[in-house]
């Protein structure tokens, strides 16, 4: 078995809720609650879930843009959560991020050249001339022209900006790129272009992706494996084809039933989930999905299901499957 | 189409606005007419008896105390002078001694004074005025403390039990005779007695009210106290049982505080007040040019000077001080800022005061001589100094900063670079008192018209840290001034003061600048207003035409 | 490589001059007529301040006591004051003082305010609480009162007036920058800068500060206007520039003595204050429209 | 006079109770409905935040005042007073105590409703200050009224006749108004209306020969209550010049704000189509605009209150208006520590409270604004 590039164990992020004038902590928002997974070198792990499920928080904790409350992140054999902030800063050379909003993630006052050169300067890579050359090279690589270097972000379209965002992530030759909904702000036609670009780049630079999205269709297109998150937990994680063809968790099933299918003759059973997402500050007991689950059992309200492998390459956290160890 | 709409709206607005204004103005003019006390010409004689005669006296500040014994500031005395009376009075426009509550007074040896009191006088609260009341007043003062009765202490040398206290005893002999016994002769004793702070108060009232007496003052004067709106107005009204049934002529006097001189004169022009104290000399032409107004001159009893702190180099050198005296063009200053209404000062006291040494020539304006003197002092290249200019107009110096600017230029002509410095009045006084100024503008208005009140107070070494801001110290002058204090013989006393002035002239601790004539302005129909040199005006005789 | 060739943005890529945010702002600014008029007035006073003293007819402190309080005439265009000094010359010299106070007090409060605001906004927590409370306290006082108090402590002079004005304006800038930093801090390009591995200090100076500048420039321009008025007010109360400096507020105060018989001594210095302030206000409005349209109203 | 002191005491105890016992009172509010609850919570929170600010203010004011050179005892007694008299008074006024004792004395006094005694008049500041506050309040209210009436109307008309001569004139005037040094304006008004035409009184707030009998110390109200309409006329006349001087800047700002918010309203399709229907539309828009103008006006009152109070110092000095601004300014000149301290504190407190009230009003008028 190959050693995974990134291994996450028991990752948690609780935001305290403060109340009253004395700011007493009266509770916690469990944005990410005990998440574990791994990513192998060269693969793409998709993470999907509704907004607010904690997927972006997870992505940010991996780079320690947010400090995790608990848990371990092991990158390339190195534990990241315990190293100093300065070491972490340096480690970011290896892990880069592509952001959701191509309009907001580029400093409007800097030229493209400056934006792209900055990561190199920060990490002390090359001299001025070689850096400039690299900037121009990468502009070409992501499908822009080198004369664009002198322009400002607002002079580009959304798709072009996201290319710039990707180029910036690539500048330091990272191993892992965390793409946080990189295409959800773009038009559908542009989405495909950007996704293709990302796939091309993955091959060319031997990149590993964690691809965060709320759109199951997009994730399927690019991922090797997909994890589904609900209320701060991973409820199911499997190889892409397994997950899409044979979703096990009722939540995954519900999500997939909402995805339009290209084949008009194919009729999937529609599973409707009712009700709102419960508040993460006061999550339901037991299985957090039980309030909306069509297959709710008694046990679901009491015991938190564990994520267990029910078949090779397919894990699910649901009392419907397998023998749950009960304590 | 739009144009049309616009016009109609504009018209409408103007209509509304003009009705509002019209309503407003007609309303107000109506009221002023009916309440205007002196506008009785059209109403005829019938109205005269019912229409109260009210005088509004605009002045620079509010009173501090209405108990004259506690007060030290001129604004307080302006009011108390009309509520209280003193045993002796100053003359209407000078500081000669006249009868007051006492009709006769005499002394044999300058140690025992006998006063015969006026009969049939009652305090405004009904208490009888008699010898007993006088004794009680003096007992009250002599048993007081510095912060209660500061003027008593400085005029009579302290309180009962103090070594310097001049008054041995005050006793009543019958109802109408009071006898003062002094420990040693005091030359200006009668003048002191006539000063405003020693107005006789009702013993019943001050025994009852104690410290609160100042909020409800009761004397024998022609007016009695009505109301005090702090920082705004003080109202006094006619005391109907005043011993002189002819007086006062006015029914009511309102003292209104308007700090700014120009604003006060404007208020006079618009008719808000009837009499304005402290008119800028520059504005005198506006007053004389206005048929509705008349200008008053307050007889001069002050001195405005440029003090040189005698302990600070280079002013510790008499030649430098003399050079300063020669350098300043007093005549131009007087022409420009006193509108000519002032005398050039050559002595530290005004000529109206007996003992004034007119033989002294004074330093003439002579920049060349000044330069020579500087050269003698080893300062031919000049020097740099701070010139302190007072921030507020005072009767003796209407516009301190402007005068300072002229002086600055005069000094520049002889090579002295003067930087003008101003502080707020409070800070200014404190810092100059501490001797922090090189040269400073200041002045003094006499309290009782005695030479001692100028020379001793301002230039004796005893008063360094007090009113001797120049830190001038000369033992010879000190001996002369102390001798003069107890010299009862007028001629001998004047001789002593003449000597002192000569020494002071030679030593030049100041640059005396001017004896100003403070100006007042009033309505043209105001009668019998006689401004007093001390600044405390009696208003009993004042009337409207 | 990507088979999707990017669309050309325009036809002549190599020679095109690219408009940065500042250039665009300048274009926006030029469009506003009033703003240009304002800039013109300001420029006029700046020129007057610099070369005026050389062309002014009479020295500021040259006294001609024989020519006191003369009405405006062909010799003295704006008349003379009560020391016989030419009012026009003094106003020209006064421009320098007013602009000096305006610029430097604002720069002072801008520097200190920005520093405090950035620290409060970026680091947050107790530092923010303390700094914000101090700002609250300072803002709770009517500003001119605070200025009077400060000058009373330091002693009246032009420099101290400048310091007082700078102090009372600190919280305005501090708060502005703080709120700007708070909002910029949440921008994704800051997160992305962190993701790159950038240090805090670099993020502050290279990203946050430049992006908070435009409202600061607008506020700064408007603050110069206020500072000029405040300096004049202090001068008027006798707490600012001292004689014989031809500071406009001081000139006004001096003229009050001759309020009735020589109103022109009072009229022109006030007019000069108003015009300068108007210039800065117009310019500030124009800059606001050009730099930061959101700030309108 | 003691009843006033009693009021001050009650008021301050009330405030301090709210502030100190706020956490307890908050639990009571749980029973109330959500909307009211959040608002009470918000008000409570703001009041609570005021505590350190107010404490800080007392300290700042206290320290600044001690740092001002000049001896109050000397000022009280005047230039002619002797040294020993000054010393005696210093001791009596407690000026010889160490500063921290003076500070805690002062704080303790505040808590018990004692604002100190004026060193100049020897009266309790809590007695004196009401009258001055009322005078300033009357003047500010009058100024704000002028500003609102003229400003809003000018703004609406300007917007309606956009680019007309009226619009240009009004907006240029507004720009000039914003840039006006009001002390200069005050003097010019005095010169024109007082000296040149002799139309309007230039100092004080009443005819001293015919003084208003004070009940509330708001003279307009007092004269109406007493039916003295003759006096009402003089009182209004006295208000005009200082009122106009003080109103100028807020008036200009309100006019500009109203105009731009009006222009936005007029850009809506509803108005654009309806505009062609003629004059009646003007009044419809007028009403609509008036409603919309309330928020900017509130903003102005909130923002300008400090400026009004500050401007009041200059305006009151120039026009001899017996308001709190002049009261404090004169107190500074006289080194009347208790008056400066308490005066500034009271003004700042009012200023802070007004801002609180305005913030609350905001949310009542515009439900889109949420409390933090």
GROMACS .gro file of C-alpha atoms in nm, chain B residues 11-296:
model
  286
  338UNK     CA    1  -4.342   8.204  -0.490
  339UNK     CA    2  -4.522   7.994  -0.236
  340UNK     CA    3  -4.209   7.949  -0.030
  341UNK     CA    4  -4.132   8.317  -0.037
  342UNK     CA    5  -4.483   8.393   0.072
  343UNK     CA    6  -4.463   8.158   0.366
  344UNK     CA    7  -4.125   8.290   0.461
  345UNK     CA    8  -4.224   8.653   0.441
  346UNK     CA    9  -4.541   8.605   0.644
  347UNK     CA   10  -4.339   8.429   0.906
  348UNK     CA   11  -4.082   8.704   0.916
  349UNK     CA   12  -4.343   8.975   0.912
  350UNK     CA   13  -4.537   8.814   1.192
  351UNK     CA   14  -4.222   8.776   1.387
  352UNK     CA   15  -4.089   9.125   1.345
  353UNK     CA   16  -4.415   9.309   1.396
  354UNK     CA   17  -4.474   9.110   1.708
  355UNK     CA   18  -4.141   9.195   1.858
  356UNK     CA   19  -4.134   9.562   1.773
  357UNK     CA   20  -4.469   9.590   1.938
  358UNK     CA   21  -4.339   9.454   2.262
  359UNK     CA   22  -4.025   9.661   2.279
  360UNK     CA   23  -4.232   9.973   2.237
  361UNK     CA   24  -4.458   9.892   2.523
  362UNK     CA   25  -4.187   9.788   2.761
  363UNK     CA   26  -3.931  10.049   2.670
  364UNK     CA   27  -3.901  10.249   2.990
  365UNK     CA   28  -3.772  10.571   2.846
  366UNK     CA   29  -3.991  10.588   2.543
  367UNK     CA   30  -4.251  10.786   2.728
  368UNK     CA   31  -4.260  11.087   2.500
  369UNK     CA   32  -4.564  10.976   2.307
  370UNK     CA   33  -4.751  10.850   2.608
  371UNK     CA   34  -4.728  11.176   2.795
  372UNK     CA   35  -4.700  11.250   3.164
  373UNK     CA   36  -4.973  11.017   3.273
  374UNK     CA   37  -4.764  10.715   3.192
  375UNK     CA   38  -4.453  10.844   3.361
  376UNK     CA   39  -4.553  10.756   3.712
  377UNK     CA   40  -4.631  10.396   3.626
  378UNK     CA   41  -4.352  10.326   3.382
  379UNK     CA   42  -4.053  10.200   3.581
  380UNK     CA   43  -3.718  10.357   3.504
  381UNK     CA   44  -3.481  10.074   3.439
  382UNK     CA   45  -3.112  10.114   3.368
  383UNK     CA   46  -2.930   9.825   3.206
  384UNK     CA   47  -2.560   9.857   3.275
  385UNK     CA   48  -2.349   9.640   3.045
  386UNK     CA   49  -2.009   9.546   3.183
  387UNK     CA   50  -1.723   9.306   3.122
  388UNK     CA   51  -1.785   9.040   3.381
  389UNK     CA   52  -2.001   8.917   3.660
  390UNK     CA   53  -1.953   8.992   4.028
  391UNK     CA   54  -1.772   8.742   4.242
  392UNK     CA   55  -1.928   8.841   4.573
  393UNK     CA   56  -2.206   9.074   4.670
  394UNK     CA   57  -2.063   9.105   5.017
  395UNK     CA   58  -1.818   9.389   4.959
  396UNK     CA   59  -1.596   9.287   5.249
  397UNK     CA   60  -1.522   8.959   5.075
  398UNK     CA   61  -1.473   9.093   4.725
  399UNK     CA   62  -1.148   9.197   4.564
  400UNK     CA   63  -1.257   9.256   4.206
  401UNK     CA   64  -1.389   9.574   4.052
  402UNK     CA   65  -1.698   9.414   3.904
  403UNK     CA   66  -1.819   9.316   4.250
  404UNK     CA   67  -1.776   9.667   4.383
  405UNK     CA   68  -1.968   9.815   4.091
  406UNK     CA   69  -2.278   9.655   4.238
  407UNK     CA   70  -2.209   9.670   4.612
  408UNK     CA   71  -2.129  10.040   4.586
  409UNK     CA   72  -2.499  10.093   4.529
  410UNK     CA   73  -2.633   9.852   4.790
  411UNK     CA   74  -2.395   9.953   5.067
  412UNK     CA   75  -2.261  10.279   5.195
  413UNK     CA   76  -1.935  10.353   5.365
  414UNK     CA   77  -1.874  10.580   5.663
  415UNK     CA   78  -1.697  10.822   5.435
  416UNK     CA   79  -1.740  10.874   5.065
  417UNK     CA   80  -1.503  10.970   4.790
  418UNK     CA   81  -1.593  11.274   4.590
  419UNK     CA   82  -1.820  11.223   4.290
  420UNK     CA   83  -1.525  11.202   4.052
  421UNK     CA   84  -1.218  11.204   4.271
  422UNK     CA   85  -1.082  11.050   4.588
  423UNK     CA   86  -1.125  11.341   4.822
  424UNK     CA   87  -1.296  11.255   5.149
  425UNK     CA   88  -1.664  11.343   5.176
  426UNK     CA   89  -1.934  11.260   5.422
  427UNK     CA   90  -2.100  10.924   5.394
  428UNK     CA   91  -2.279  10.744   5.670
  429UNK     CA   92  -2.067  10.959   5.898
  430UNK     CA   93  -2.143  11.329   5.884
  431UNK     CA   94  -1.847  11.444   6.089
  432UNK     CA   95  -1.505  11.303   6.165
  433UNK     CA   96  -1.194  11.431   6.335
  434UNK     CA   97  -0.867  11.330   6.486
  435UNK     CA   98  -0.618  11.504   6.709
  436UNK     CA   99  -0.307  11.294   6.682
  437UNK     CA  100  -0.374  11.055   6.399
  438UNK     CA  101  -0.431  10.782   6.653
  439UNK     CA  102  -0.786  10.843   6.769
  440UNK     CA  103  -1.064  10.912   6.517
  441UNK     CA  104  -1.415  11.013   6.617
  442UNK     CA  105  -1.701  10.967   6.369
  443UNK     CA  106  -2.047  11.117   6.413
  444UNK     CA  107  -2.304  10.909   6.234
  445UNK     CA  108  -2.598  11.012   6.022
  446UNK     CA  109  -2.930  10.977   6.199
  447UNK     CA  110  -3.249  10.818   6.079
  448UNK     CA  111  -3.081  10.563   5.860
  449UNK     CA  112  -3.224  10.212   5.833
  450UNK     CA  113  -3.083   9.903   5.670
  451UNK     CA  114  -3.287   9.754   5.392
  452UNK     CA  115  -3.410   9.479   5.626
  453UNK     CA  116  -3.545   9.732   5.875
  454UNK     CA  117  -3.257   9.714   6.119
  455UNK     CA  118  -3.151  10.050   6.258
  456UNK     CA  119  -2.818  10.189   6.152
  457UNK     CA  120  -2.625  10.311   6.457
  458UNK     CA  121  -2.286  10.308   6.624
  459UNK     CA  122  -2.344   9.956   6.744
  460UNK     CA  123  -2.392   9.838   6.385
  461UNK     CA  124  -2.062   9.998   6.283
  462UNK     CA  125  -1.880   9.832   6.571
  463UNK     CA  126  -2.030   9.496   6.480
  464UNK     CA  127  -1.915   9.533   6.122
  465UNK     CA  128  -1.558   9.607   6.224
  466UNK     CA  129  -1.566   9.322   6.473
  467UNK     CA  130  -1.684   9.089   6.204
  468UNK     CA  131  -1.400   9.191   5.976
  469UNK     CA  132  -1.125   9.201   6.234
  470UNK     CA  133  -1.216   8.852   6.356
  471UNK     CA  134  -1.209   8.718   6.001
  472UNK     CA  135  -0.948   8.539   5.798
  473UNK     CA  136  -0.755   8.617   5.482
  474UNK     CA  137  -0.986   8.428   5.251
  475UNK     CA  138  -1.289   8.593   5.405
  476UNK     CA  139  -1.190   8.956   5.416
  477UNK     CA  140  -0.874   9.001   5.209
  478UNK     CA  141  -0.907   9.377   5.167
  479UNK     CA  142  -0.943   9.433   5.537
  480UNK     CA  143  -0.618   9.253   5.593
  481UNK     CA  144  -0.426   9.440   5.328
  482UNK     CA  145  -0.564   9.783   5.420
  483UNK     CA  146  -0.543   9.755   5.798
  484UNK     CA  147  -0.239   9.533   5.824
  485UNK     CA  148  -0.397   9.203   5.923
  486UNK     CA  149  -0.655   9.088   6.176
  487UNK     CA  150  -0.710   9.113   6.547
  488UNK     CA  151  -0.404   8.975   6.719
  489UNK     CA  152  -0.176   9.023   6.418
  490UNK     CA  153   0.130   9.232   6.483
  491UNK     CA  154   0.071   9.458   6.186
  492UNK     CA  155  -0.295   9.518   6.266
  493UNK     CA  156  -0.346   9.892   6.279
  494UNK     CA  157  -0.680   9.916   6.454
  495UNK     CA  158  -0.655   9.894   6.828
  496UNK     CA  159  -1.026   9.922   6.899
  497UNK     CA  160  -1.359  10.038   6.760
  498UNK     CA  161  -1.609  10.148   7.020
  499UNK     CA  162  -1.955  10.295   7.021
  500UNK     CA  163  -2.027  10.600   7.228
  501UNK     CA  164  -2.396  10.645   7.241
  502UNK     CA  165  -2.601  10.577   6.934
  503UNK     CA  166  -2.429  10.806   6.693
  504UNK     CA  167  -2.063  10.821   6.777
  505UNK     CA  168  -1.795  10.573   6.692
  506UNK     CA  169  -1.439  10.599   6.813
  507UNK     CA  170  -1.147  10.432   6.638
  508UNK     CA  171  -0.820  10.388   6.823
  509UNK     CA  172  -0.512  10.305   6.615
  510UNK     CA  173  -0.193  10.140   6.730
  511UNK     CA  174   0.013  10.374   6.514
  512UNK     CA  175  -0.072  10.648   6.271
  513UNK     CA  176  -0.185  10.535   5.930
  514UNK     CA  177  -0.171  10.810   5.674
  515UNK     CA  178  -0.434  10.685   5.431
  516UNK     CA  179  -0.669  10.575   5.712
  517UNK     CA  180  -0.964  10.791   5.608
  518UNK     CA  181  -0.921  10.696   5.247
  519UNK     CA  182  -0.921  10.333   5.345
  520UNK     CA  183  -1.241  10.379   5.542
  521UNK     CA  184  -1.402  10.523   5.231
  522UNK     CA  185  -1.318  10.222   5.016
  523UNK     CA  186  -1.600  10.010   4.878
  524UNK     CA  187  -1.503   9.693   5.070
  525UNK     CA  188  -1.588   9.866   5.394
  526UNK     CA  189  -1.953   9.924   5.320
  527UNK     CA  190  -2.155   9.885   5.639
  528UNK     CA  191  -2.374   9.576   5.632
  529UNK     CA  192  -2.681   9.496   5.837
  530UNK     CA  193  -2.564   9.312   6.150
  531UNK     CA  194  -2.894   9.126   6.175
  532UNK     CA  195  -2.847   8.992   5.825
  533UNK     CA  196  -2.486   8.885   5.846
  534UNK     CA  197  -2.530   8.734   6.188
  535UNK     CA  198  -2.818   8.531   6.054
  536UNK     CA  199  -2.678   8.437   5.711
  537UNK     CA  200  -2.310   8.393   5.788
  538UNK     CA  201  -2.134   8.282   5.471
  539UNK     CA  202  -2.458   8.309   5.274
  540UNK     CA  203  -2.472   8.683   5.332
  541UNK     CA  204  -2.310   8.736   4.995
  542UNK     CA  205  -2.616   8.586   4.825
  543UNK     CA  206  -2.853   8.816   5.005
  544UNK     CA  207  -2.665   9.137   5.079
  545UNK     CA  208  -2.829   9.403   5.291
  546UNK     CA  209  -2.690   9.751   5.339
  547UNK     CA  210  -2.817  10.107   5.376
  548UNK     CA  211  -2.762  10.209   5.014
  549UNK     CA  212  -3.009  10.360   4.770
  550UNK     CA  213  -3.075  10.028   4.600
  551UNK     CA  214  -3.159   9.691   4.743
  552UNK     CA  215  -3.069   9.357   4.605
  553UNK     CA  216  -3.330   9.165   4.404
  554UNK     CA  217  -3.182   8.886   4.201
  555UNK     CA  218  -2.852   8.741   4.088
  556UNK     CA  219  -2.844   8.522   3.780
  557UNK     CA  220  -2.485   8.402   3.797
  558UNK     CA  221  -2.267   8.507   3.507
  559UNK     CA  222  -2.559   8.692   3.353
  560UNK     CA  223  -2.736   8.966   3.541
  561UNK     CA  224  -2.766   9.121   3.882
  562UNK     CA  225  -3.079   9.321   3.951
  563UNK     CA  226  -3.112   9.584   4.220
  564UNK     CA  227  -3.415   9.803   4.278
  565UNK     CA  228  -3.500  10.130   4.447
  566UNK     CA  229  -3.489  10.118   4.828
  567UNK     CA  230  -3.797  10.320   4.911
  568UNK     CA  231  -3.695  10.397   5.270
  569UNK     CA  232  -3.357  10.539   5.171
  570UNK     CA  233  -3.253  10.815   5.411
  571UNK     CA  234  -3.249  11.068   5.131
  572UNK     CA  235  -3.608  11.066   5.004
  573UNK     CA  236  -3.501  11.234   4.678
  574UNK     CA  237  -3.290  10.937   4.581
  575UNK     CA  238  -3.250  10.716   4.395
  576UNK     CA  239  -3.402  10.839   4.075
  577UNK     CA  240  -3.405  10.503   3.905
  578UNK     CA  241  -3.645  10.225   3.989
  579UNK     CA  242  -3.422   9.941   3.889
  580UNK     CA  243  -3.069   9.876   3.775
  581UNK     CA  244  -2.970   9.561   3.593
  582UNK     CA  245  -2.602   9.482   3.563
  583UNK     CA  246  -2.549   9.261   3.262
  584UNK     CA  247  -2.222   9.082   3.191
  585UNK     CA  248  -2.112   9.102   2.827
  586UNK     CA  249  -1.745   9.006   2.815
  587UNK     CA  250  -1.654   9.135   2.471
  588UNK     CA  251  -1.611   9.511   2.437
  589UNK     CA  252  -1.738   9.529   2.081
  590UNK     CA  253  -2.034   9.307   2.156
  591UNK     CA  254  -2.121   9.530   2.448
  592UNK     CA  255  -2.113   9.842   2.236
  593UNK     CA  256  -2.322   9.666   1.973
  594UNK     CA  257  -2.573   9.581   2.242
  595UNK     CA  258  -2.583   9.949   2.333
  596UNK     CA  259  -2.643  10.043   1.971
  597UNK     CA  260  -2.927   9.797   1.937
  598UNK     CA  261  -3.079   9.925   2.261
  599UNK     CA  262  -3.034   9.609   2.463
  600UNK     CA  263  -2.840   9.802   2.726
  601UNK     CA  264  -2.836  10.168   2.831
  602UNK     CA  265  -2.483  10.207   2.956
  603UNK     CA  266  -2.170  10.028   2.843
  604UNK     CA  267  -1.857  10.007   3.051
  605UNK     CA  268  -1.522   9.956   2.879
  606UNK     CA  269  -1.554  10.105   2.532
  607UNK     CA  270  -1.262  10.041   2.300
  608UNK     CA  271  -1.085  10.370   2.238
  609UNK     CA  272  -1.104  10.287   1.869
  610UNK     CA  273  -1.481  10.287   1.890
  611UNK     CA  274  -1.509  10.628   2.055
  612UNK     CA  275  -1.568  10.789   1.717
  613UNK     CA  276  -1.860  10.562   1.659
  614UNK     CA  277  -2.010  10.673   1.986
  615UNK     CA  278  -1.958  11.042   1.933
  616UNK     CA  279  -2.082  11.005   1.577
  617UNK     CA  280  -2.404  10.843   1.692
  618UNK     CA  281  -2.674  11.093   1.791
  619UNK     CA  282  -2.836  10.837   2.020
  620UNK     CA  283  -2.526  10.787   2.229
  621UNK     CA  284  -2.295  10.986   2.450
  622UNK     CA  285  -1.940  10.914   2.552
  623UNK     CA  286  -1.817  10.923   2.912
   0.00000   0.00000   0.00000
